[in-house]
Every structure is written in structure tokens, then in C-alpha cells.
PDB file of C-alpha atoms in Angstrom:
ATOM      1  CA  ALA A   1       0.000   0.000   0.000  1.00  0.00           C
ATOM      2  CA  THR A   2       1.037   3.607  -0.545  1.00  0.00           C
ATOM      3  CA  PRO A   3       2.888   4.903   2.549  1.00  0.00           C
ATOM      4  CA  GLY A   4       0.627   7.148   4.618  1.00  0.00           C
ATOM      5  CA  LYS A   5      -2.585   5.603   3.299  1.00  0.00           C
ATOM      6  CA  VAL A   6      -5.270   4.802   5.873  1.00  0.00           C
ATOM      7  CA  LEU A   7      -5.925   1.060   5.628  1.00  0.00           C
ATOM      8  CA  GLN A   8      -8.587   0.586   8.316  1.00  0.00           C
ATOM      9  CA  VAL A   9     -10.342   2.423  11.120  1.00  0.00           C
ATOM     10  CA  GLN A  10     -11.640   0.927  14.356  1.00  0.00           C
ATOM     11  CA  SER A  11     -13.660   3.010  16.791  1.00  0.00           C
ATOM     12  CA  THR A  12     -15.526   2.837  20.065  1.00  0.00           C
ATOM     13  CA  GLN A  13     -18.107   5.219  21.442  1.00  0.00           C
ATOM     14  CA  GLY A  14     -18.230   5.142  25.221  1.00  0.00           C
ATOM     15  CA  ILE A  15     -21.490   6.123  26.889  1.00  0.00           C
ATOM     16  CA  ASN A  16     -21.186   4.488  30.296  1.00  0.00           C
ATOM     17  CA  GLU A  17     -20.562   6.761  33.257  1.00  0.00           C
ATOM     18  CA  PHE A  18     -17.204   6.149  34.909  1.00  0.00           C
ATOM     19  CA  SER A  19     -15.836   7.824  38.012  1.00  0.00           C
ATOM     20  CA  SER A  20     -12.576   7.462  39.929  1.00  0.00           C
ATOM     21  CA  THR A  21     -10.494   9.095  42.637  1.00  0.00           C
ATOM     22  CA  SER A  22      -7.584   6.703  42.050  1.00  0.00           C
ATOM     23  CA  SER A  23      -4.095   8.197  42.265  1.00  0.00           C
ATOM     24  CA  SER A  24      -2.871   5.361  40.029  1.00  0.00           C
ATOM     25  CA  PHE A  25      -3.860   4.841  36.400  1.00  0.00           C
ATOM     26  CA  VAL A  26      -6.965   2.664  36.064  1.00  0.00           C
ATOM     27  CA  ASP A  27      -8.855   1.388  33.020  1.00  0.00           C
ATOM     28  CA  VAL A  28     -11.742   3.604  31.936  1.00  0.00           C
ATOM     29  CA  SER A  29     -14.609   1.202  31.296  1.00  0.00           C
ATOM     30  CA  GLY A  30     -16.078   1.289  27.822  1.00  0.00           C
ATOM     31  CA  LEU A  31     -13.057   3.005  26.241  1.00  0.00           C
ATOM     32  CA  SER A  32     -11.063   0.230  24.612  1.00  0.00           C
ATOM     33  CA  LEU A  33     -10.819  -1.176  21.102  1.00  0.00           C
ATOM     34  CA  THR A  34      -8.944  -3.792  19.098  1.00  0.00           C
ATOM     35  CA  ILE A  35      -7.191  -3.569  15.753  1.00  0.00           C
ATOM     36  CA  THR A  36      -5.107  -6.066  13.775  1.00  0.00           C
ATOM     37  CA  PRO A  37      -2.458  -4.478  11.513  1.00  0.00           C
ATOM     38  CA  SER A  38      -1.968  -6.010   8.086  1.00  0.00           C
ATOM     39  CA  SER A  39       1.812  -5.425   8.150  1.00  0.00           C
ATOM     40  CA  SER A  40       4.354  -5.100  10.962  1.00  0.00           C
ATOM     41  CA  SER A  41       5.746  -1.959   9.285  1.00  0.00           C
ATOM     42  CA  ASN A  42       2.453  -0.084   9.619  1.00  0.00           C
ATOM     43  CA  LYS A  43       1.698   2.478  12.289  1.00  0.00           C
ATOM     44  CA  ILE A  44      -1.425   2.984  14.396  1.00  0.00           C
ATOM     45  CA  LEU A  45      -2.743   6.516  14.888  1.00  0.00           C
ATOM     46  CA  LEU A  46      -4.746   6.768  18.114  1.00  0.00           C
ATOM     47  CA  VAL A  47      -7.224   9.626  18.448  1.00  0.00           C
ATOM     48  CA  SER A  48      -9.718  10.383  21.188  1.00  0.00           C
ATOM     49  CA  ASN A  49     -12.183  12.952  22.408  1.00  0.00           C
ATOM     50  CA  ILE A  50     -13.152  12.214  26.001  1.00  0.00           C
ATOM     51  CA  ASN A  51     -15.838  14.133  27.854  1.00  0.00           C
ATOM     52  CA  VAL A  52     -14.656  14.736  31.399  1.00  0.00           C
ATOM     53  CA  TYR A  53     -16.208  16.288  34.480  1.00  0.00           C
ATOM     54  CA  VAL A  54     -14.086  17.200  37.511  1.00  0.00           C
ATOM     55  CA  ALA A  55     -16.174  17.737  40.601  1.00  0.00           C
ATOM     56  CA  ALA A  56     -13.786  19.767  42.757  1.00  0.00           C
ATOM     57  CA  ALA A  57     -11.694  22.905  42.529  1.00  0.00           C
ATOM     58  CA  SER A  58      -7.958  22.587  41.888  1.00  0.00           C
ATOM     59  CA  SER A  59      -8.190  18.897  41.057  1.00  0.00           C
ATOM     60  CA  TYR A  60      -5.850  17.371  38.468  1.00  0.00           C
ATOM     61  CA  PHE A  61      -6.329  14.366  36.226  1.00  0.00           C
ATOM     62  CA  ALA A  62      -4.359  12.656  33.468  1.00  0.00           C
ATOM     63  CA  LEU A  63      -5.158  10.221  30.668  1.00  0.00           C
ATOM     64  CA  ARG A  64      -3.007   7.766  28.729  1.00  0.00           C
ATOM     65  CA  TRP A  65      -3.227   4.806  26.368  1.00  0.00           C
ATOM     66  CA  GLU A  66      -2.312   1.259  27.332  1.00  0.00           C
ATOM     67  CA  ARG A  67      -1.413  -1.289  24.628  1.00  0.00           C
ATOM     68  CA  ALA A  68      -1.659  -5.081  24.880  1.00  0.00           C
ATOM     69  CA  ILE A  69      -0.578  -7.285  21.964  1.00  0.00           C
ATOM     70  CA  SER A  70      -2.439 -10.627  21.708  1.00  0.00           C
ATOM     71  CA  GLY A  71      -3.595 -10.290  25.294  1.00  0.00           C
ATOM     72  CA  GLY A  72      -0.004 -10.319  26.529  1.00  0.00           C
ATOM     73  CA  ALA A  73       2.054  -7.877  28.558  1.00  0.00           C
ATOM     74  CA  THR A  74       0.892  -4.277  28.517  1.00  0.00           C
ATOM     75  CA  THR A  75       2.800  -1.167  27.448  1.00  0.00           C
ATOM     76  CA  ASN A  76       1.896   2.275  28.752  1.00  0.00           C
ATOM     77  CA  LEU A  77       1.941   4.939  26.055  1.00  0.00           C
ATOM     78  CA  GLY A  78       2.650   8.199  27.822  1.00  0.00           C
ATOM     79  CA  HIS A  79       4.448   9.699  30.786  1.00  0.00           C
ATOM     80  CA  GLY A  80       4.172   7.636  33.964  1.00  0.00           C
ATOM     81  CA  THR A  81       2.582  10.519  35.869  1.00  0.00           C
ATOM     82  CA  TYR A  82       1.008  12.782  33.290  1.00  0.00           C
ATOM     83  CA  GLY A  83       0.030  10.387  30.521  1.00  0.00           C
ATOM     84  CA  ASN A  84      -0.680  11.848  27.080  1.00  0.00           C
ATOM     85  CA  SER A  85      -3.171  14.405  28.329  1.00  0.00           C
ATOM     86  CA  PHE A  86      -3.202  16.383  31.548  1.00  0.00           C
ATOM     87  CA  SER A  87      -5.760  18.856  32.844  1.00  0.00           C
ATOM     88  CA  ARG A  88      -6.892  20.561  36.016  1.00  0.00           C
ATOM     89  CA  SER A  89      -9.928  22.445  37.264  1.00  0.00           C
ATOM     90  CA  VAL A  90      -9.310  26.094  38.119  1.00  0.00           C
ATOM     91  CA  ALA A  91      -8.920  27.379  41.642  1.00  0.00           C
ATOM     92  CA  ILE A  92     -12.584  27.987  42.461  1.00  0.00           C
ATOM     93  CA  HIS A  93     -14.584  26.079  39.847  1.00  0.00           C
ATOM     94  CA  GLU A  94     -15.412  22.598  38.694  1.00  0.00           C
ATOM     95  CA  GLN A  95     -14.496  21.656  35.129  1.00  0.00           C
ATOM     96  CA  TRP A  96     -16.365  20.313  32.124  1.00  0.00           C
ATOM     97  CA  ALA A  97     -14.110  19.542  29.177  1.00  0.00           C
ATOM     98  CA  GLY A  98     -13.681  17.564  26.000  1.00  0.00           C
ATOM     99  CA  VAL A  99     -10.136  16.262  26.342  1.00  0.00           C
ATOM    100  CA  GLY A 100      -8.227  14.972  23.337  1.00  0.00           C
ATOM    101  CA  MET A 101      -5.357  12.510  23.090  1.00  0.00           C
ATOM    102  CA  THR A 102      -3.408  11.743  19.924  1.00  0.00           C
ATOM    103  CA  TYR A 103      -0.597   9.203  19.719  1.00  0.00           C
ATOM    104  CA  LEU A 104       1.218   7.611  16.764  1.00  0.00           C
ATOM    105  CA  ASP A 105       2.160   4.071  17.751  1.00  0.00           C
ATOM    106  CA  THR A 106       4.628   1.730  16.050  1.00  0.00           C
ATOM    107  CA  PRO A 107       3.650  -1.678  17.452  1.00  0.00           C
ATOM    108  CA  SER A 108       5.687  -3.748  14.913  1.00  0.00           C
ATOM    109  CA  THR A 109       3.227  -6.637  14.839  1.00  0.00           C
ATOM    110  CA  THR A 110       0.457  -8.251  12.812  1.00  0.00           C
ATOM    111  CA  ALA A 111      -1.184  -9.686  15.929  1.00  0.00           C
ATOM    112  CA  GLU A 112      -4.377  -8.284  17.426  1.00  0.00           C
ATOM    113  CA  ILE A 113      -3.751  -5.185  19.558  1.00  0.00           C
ATOM    114  CA  THR A 114      -6.013  -3.907  22.314  1.00  0.00           C
ATOM    115  CA  TYR A 115      -5.802  -0.214  23.187  1.00  0.00           C
ATOM    116  CA  GLN A 116      -7.300   0.882  26.507  1.00  0.00           C
ATOM    117  CA  VAL A 117      -7.779   4.423  27.826  1.00  0.00           C
ATOM    118  CA  GLN A 118      -6.601   4.843  31.412  1.00  0.00           C
ATOM    119  CA  GLY A 119      -7.123   7.734  33.803  1.00  0.00           C
ATOM    120  CA  THR A 120      -5.807   8.929  37.155  1.00  0.00           C
ATOM    121  CA  ASN A 121      -6.451  11.646  39.677  1.00  0.00           C
ATOM    122  CA  THR A 122      -2.977  13.160  40.004  1.00  0.00           C
ATOM    123  CA  GLY A 123      -3.749  15.774  42.656  1.00  0.00           C
ATOM    124  CA  GLY A 124      -6.489  17.490  44.569  1.00  0.00           C
ATOM    125  CA  SER A 125      -9.417  15.998  46.410  1.00  0.00           C
ATOM    126  CA  GLY A 126     -11.989  15.583  43.668  1.00  0.00           C
ATOM    127  CA  ASN A 127     -12.853  12.734  41.371  1.00  0.00           C
ATOM    128  CA  PHE A 128     -12.891  12.742  37.587  1.00  0.00           C
ATOM    129  CA  GLN A 129     -15.919  11.446  35.726  1.00  0.00           C
ATOM    130  CA  PHE A 130     -16.553  10.419  32.133  1.00  0.00           C
ATOM    131  CA  SER A 131     -19.963  10.532  30.417  1.00  0.00           C
ATOM    132  CA  GLN A 132     -21.472  12.352  33.393  1.00  0.00           C
ATOM    133  CA  ASN A 133     -25.014  11.070  34.090  1.00  0.00           C
ATOM    134  CA  ASN A 134     -24.655   8.832  31.011  1.00  0.00           C
ATOM    135  CA  SER A 135     -25.448  11.898  28.905  1.00  0.00           C
ATOM    136  CA  SER A 136     -22.177  12.722  27.140  1.00  0.00           C
ATOM    137  CA  THR A 137     -20.293  10.330  24.902  1.00  0.00           C
ATOM    138  CA  SER A 138     -16.569   9.823  24.486  1.00  0.00           C
ATOM    139  CA  ASN A 139     -14.978   8.520  21.292  1.00  0.00           C
ATOM    140  CA  ILE A 140     -11.734   6.710  20.544  1.00  0.00           C
ATOM    141  CA  MET A 141     -10.348   5.669  17.165  1.00  0.00           C
ATOM    142  CA  ALA A 142      -7.422   3.656  15.874  1.00  0.00           C
ATOM    143  CA  LEU A 143      -6.340   4.185  12.264  1.00  0.00           C
ATOM    144  CA  GLU A 144      -3.918   1.787  10.593  1.00  0.00           C
ATOM    145  CA  ILE A 145      -1.471   3.823   8.478  1.00  0.00           C
ATOM    146  CA  ALA A 146       0.608   2.141   5.767  1.00  0.00           C
ATOM    147  CA  GLY A 147       4.352   2.239   6.563  1.00  0.00           C
TER     148      GLY A 147
END
């Protein structure tokens, strides 16, 4: 295939409410997908728009991707503390936000890959919530790009 050509797209729309106060990264339920590259030289472009609600002032949260190839060992894609996306609510207000993450992965495999969004509360006393009251959706996509 022509280098740079999009060969396939896999996507997931998450609508289940998820909430956490964890100071460690945890899986966000409903925000995972699988994709099987057709060549080990191809890349996977990961894109997301995640609707987040932070319930407390001055609370911080971070998001990252986790990759598992054929159900095996996992690889964290992002900084160990701040992930690929980092945000905080301002000093005196809660926060509603659509938070994006983009990552170009080079998994070097033709086996099935599972990508999982993970989140953590990195500071402050509040919790972070996704799809608040089951009324806002979050979307993740994986695009296979010819190498």
C-alpha cells in the first residue's frame, strides 16, 4: 500500500458513566478497542475525544493509552505521571471539558492489539468522571497507516 494511506479504522463510542479518585492509572470502562495491523511496518494513529467532568476545585487528572498485543504484557503509552493528556480544574470552579489525546504508535506486529484508555487523579481531592449522568459520549479511534 502507498505509505501514509489509511488502511482501516476501528472506533468505540463510550457512553457508560465512569468515576474514579484513584491516584494510580486505572482502566476507563467502555473506552477500549482492538485492531489487527496487516503489516508489521504499519503504524497505528490513536485519536480520542473524552468528555470529562471534575467535581472539585484545583483537582488534576491525566489520561493515557495502554497497549496489549495478543492479550499479553501491557505497554503504557505516555508519561508515567502525566500520561498523554493532563488537565486541572481552576482554583474555584469545577471543570467540564472535551479532552483529546493523539498518539502515533509503532507496534511492529500483525497480531491483534487492544488499546485501553486509562485515567488517574494526580492531585487534589476531587474525582474525575466520564460521560457524566450517562449523557455525554466519548470517542476513541485507531487508524492503521501504511508504513
